[in-house]
N, CA, C and O atoms as a DFTB+ gen file, in Angstrom:
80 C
 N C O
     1  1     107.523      42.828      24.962
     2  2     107.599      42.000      23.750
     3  2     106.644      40.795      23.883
     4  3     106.291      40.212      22.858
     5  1     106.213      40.396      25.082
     6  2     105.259      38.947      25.548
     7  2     103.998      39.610      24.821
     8  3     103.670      39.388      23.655
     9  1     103.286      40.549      25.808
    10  2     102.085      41.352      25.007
    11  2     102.195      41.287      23.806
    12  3     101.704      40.287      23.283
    13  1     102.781      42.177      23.029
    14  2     103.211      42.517      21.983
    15  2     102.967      41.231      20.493
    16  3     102.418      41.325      19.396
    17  1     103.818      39.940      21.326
    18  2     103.991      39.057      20.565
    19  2     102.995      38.091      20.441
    20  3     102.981      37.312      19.488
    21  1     102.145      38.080      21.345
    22  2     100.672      37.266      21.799
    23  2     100.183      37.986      20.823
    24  3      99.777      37.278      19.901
    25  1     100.049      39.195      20.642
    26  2      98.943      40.035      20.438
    27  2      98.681      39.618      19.083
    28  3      97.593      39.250      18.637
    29  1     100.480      39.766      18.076
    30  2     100.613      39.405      16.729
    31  2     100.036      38.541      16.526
    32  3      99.196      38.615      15.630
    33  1     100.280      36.806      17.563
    34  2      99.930      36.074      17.239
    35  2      97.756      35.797      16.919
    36  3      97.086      35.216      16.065
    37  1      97.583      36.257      17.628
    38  2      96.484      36.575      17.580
    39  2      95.585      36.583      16.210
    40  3      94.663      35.887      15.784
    41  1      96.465      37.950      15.639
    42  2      95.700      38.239      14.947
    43  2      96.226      37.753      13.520
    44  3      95.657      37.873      12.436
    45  1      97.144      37.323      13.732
    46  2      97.572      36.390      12.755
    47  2      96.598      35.556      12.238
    48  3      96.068      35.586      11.127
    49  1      96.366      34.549      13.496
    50  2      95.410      33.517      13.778
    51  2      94.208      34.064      13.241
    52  3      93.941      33.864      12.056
    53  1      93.613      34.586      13.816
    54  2      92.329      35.612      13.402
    55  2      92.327      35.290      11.832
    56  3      91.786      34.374      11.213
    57  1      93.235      36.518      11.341
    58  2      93.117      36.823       9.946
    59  2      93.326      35.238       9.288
    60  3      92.422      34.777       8.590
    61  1      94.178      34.692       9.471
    62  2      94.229      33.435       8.808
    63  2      92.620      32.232       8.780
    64  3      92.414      31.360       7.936
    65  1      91.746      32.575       9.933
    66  2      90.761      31.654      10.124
    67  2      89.622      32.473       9.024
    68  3      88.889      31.771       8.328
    69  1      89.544      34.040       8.934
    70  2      88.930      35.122       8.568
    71  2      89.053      34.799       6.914
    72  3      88.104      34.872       6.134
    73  1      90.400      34.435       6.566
    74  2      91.060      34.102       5.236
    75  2      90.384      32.508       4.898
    76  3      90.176      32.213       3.721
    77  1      90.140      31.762       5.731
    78  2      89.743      30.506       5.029
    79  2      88.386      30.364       4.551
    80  3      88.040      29.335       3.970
């Protein structure tokens, strides 16, 4: 779930910077 949950965060981040 650590992996997993980094990973989300990630691309969260990503898409959100990608989105501005």
């Amino acid at each position: 779930m650590g992996k997993m949950g980094r990973f989300h965060s990630e691309e969260i981040g990503g898409a959100k910077l990608l989105r501005f």
